[in-house]
Coordinates of C-alpha atoms in Angstrom, one line a residue:
M1 CA -29.7 -25.7 -10.3
Q2 CA -27.5 -25.3 -7.2
T3 CA -24.6 -22.9 -7.3
T4 CA -21.2 -24.5 -6.5
I5 CA -18.0 -22.5 -5.7
E6 CA -14.6 -24.1 -5.4
V7 CA -11.3 -22.5 -4.8
K8 CA -7.9 -24.2 -5.1
E9 CA -4.4 -23.3 -5.9
A10 CA -3.7 -23.0 -9.6
P11 CA -1.3 -25.5 -11.1
N12 CA 1.5 -22.9 -11.5
G13 CA 1.2 -21.9 -7.8
S14 CA 1.1 -18.1 -8.6
C15 CA -2.6 -17.6 -8.1
S16 CA -5.8 -19.4 -7.1
L17 CA -8.3 -21.1 -9.3
L18 CA -11.9 -20.1 -8.6
A19 CA -14.5 -22.3 -10.2
V20 CA -18.2 -21.2 -10.2
T21 CA -21.0 -23.3 -11.6
T22 CA -24.5 -21.7 -11.5
R23 CA -27.5 -20.9 -13.6
D24 CA -26.5 -18.6 -16.5
R25 CA -28.2 -15.2 -16.8
P26 CA -27.6 -11.8 -18.4
G27 CA -24.9 -9.9 -16.4
L28 CA -23.6 -12.9 -14.5
L29 CA -20.0 -12.4 -15.4
V30 CA -20.1 -8.7 -14.5
D31 CA -21.8 -9.5 -11.2
I32 CA -19.1 -12.1 -10.2
V33 CA -16.3 -9.8 -11.1
S34 CA -17.9 -6.9 -9.2
V35 CA -18.2 -9.0 -6.1
L36 CA -14.5 -10.0 -6.4
K37 CA -13.5 -6.4 -7.0
D38 CA -15.4 -5.2 -3.9
I39 CA -13.3 -7.5 -1.7
N40 CA -10.0 -6.6 -3.4
V41 CA -9.5 -9.8 -5.3
N42 CA -7.8 -9.4 -8.7
V43 CA -8.9 -11.4 -11.7
V44 CA -5.8 -12.4 -13.6
S45 CA -7.7 -14.3 -16.3
A46 CA -11.0 -16.2 -16.8
E47 CA -12.4 -19.1 -18.8
I48 CA -16.1 -18.8 -19.4
D49 CA -18.3 -21.7 -20.6
T50 CA -22.0 -22.0 -20.9
M51 CA -24.1 -25.1 -21.8
G52 CA -27.7 -24.4 -22.1
D53 CA -28.7 -22.5 -18.9
E54 CA -25.6 -23.6 -16.9
A55 CA -22.5 -21.4 -16.6
K56 CA -19.2 -22.9 -15.7
D57 CA -16.7 -20.1 -15.1
E58 CA -13.1 -20.4 -14.0
F59 CA -11.2 -17.4 -12.7
F60 CA -7.5 -17.2 -11.9
V61 CA -7.4 -14.8 -9.0
T62 CA -4.9 -13.2 -6.6
Y63 CA -5.1 -11.1 -3.4
H64 CA -2.3 -8.6 -3.2
G65 CA -0.4 -10.5 -5.9
E66 CA -0.5 -13.8 -4.1
P67 CA -2.8 -16.9 -4.1
L68 CA -5.8 -16.6 -1.8
N69 CA -5.0 -17.6 1.8
P70 CA -7.7 -19.7 3.8
P71 CA -9.5 -16.6 5.3
M72 CA -9.7 -15.0 1.8
V73 CA -11.0 -18.3 0.3
Q74 CA -13.8 -18.3 2.9
L75 CA -14.6 -14.6 2.2
V76 CA -14.7 -15.2 -1.6
T77 CA -16.9 -18.3 -1.2
N78 CA -19.3 -16.7 1.2
S79 CA -19.6 -13.4 -0.7
L80 CA -20.3 -15.1 -4.0
Q81 CA -22.6 -17.7 -2.5
Y82 CA -24.6 -14.9 -0.9
Y83 CA -24.7 -12.6 -3.9
L84 CA -25.6 -15.4 -6.4
S85 CA -28.3 -16.7 -4.1
L86 CA -29.9 -13.2 -4.0
A87 CA -30.1 -13.3 -7.8
E88 CA -31.7 -16.7 -7.8
V89 CA -34.5 -15.4 -5.5
E90 CA -35.2 -12.5 -7.9

């Protein structure tokens, strides 16, 4: 299963919606939130869904109280893609 990461502005415009689809595993949620915390992205709320071995997680996130700007979108995407690909190798 290939990991997909998508970031777009949330419907209310006050934050960004981060959607992550990847293989489910123990500790996945903690790992994603840790990566976001390390780059100073705040998780406002989350909706977590798993179907079999697939996790579909949506996070409403901000950076300094605002929706993510394009450089932060790139940083979040790259950081999560890198970290989640490391877990797939293990």
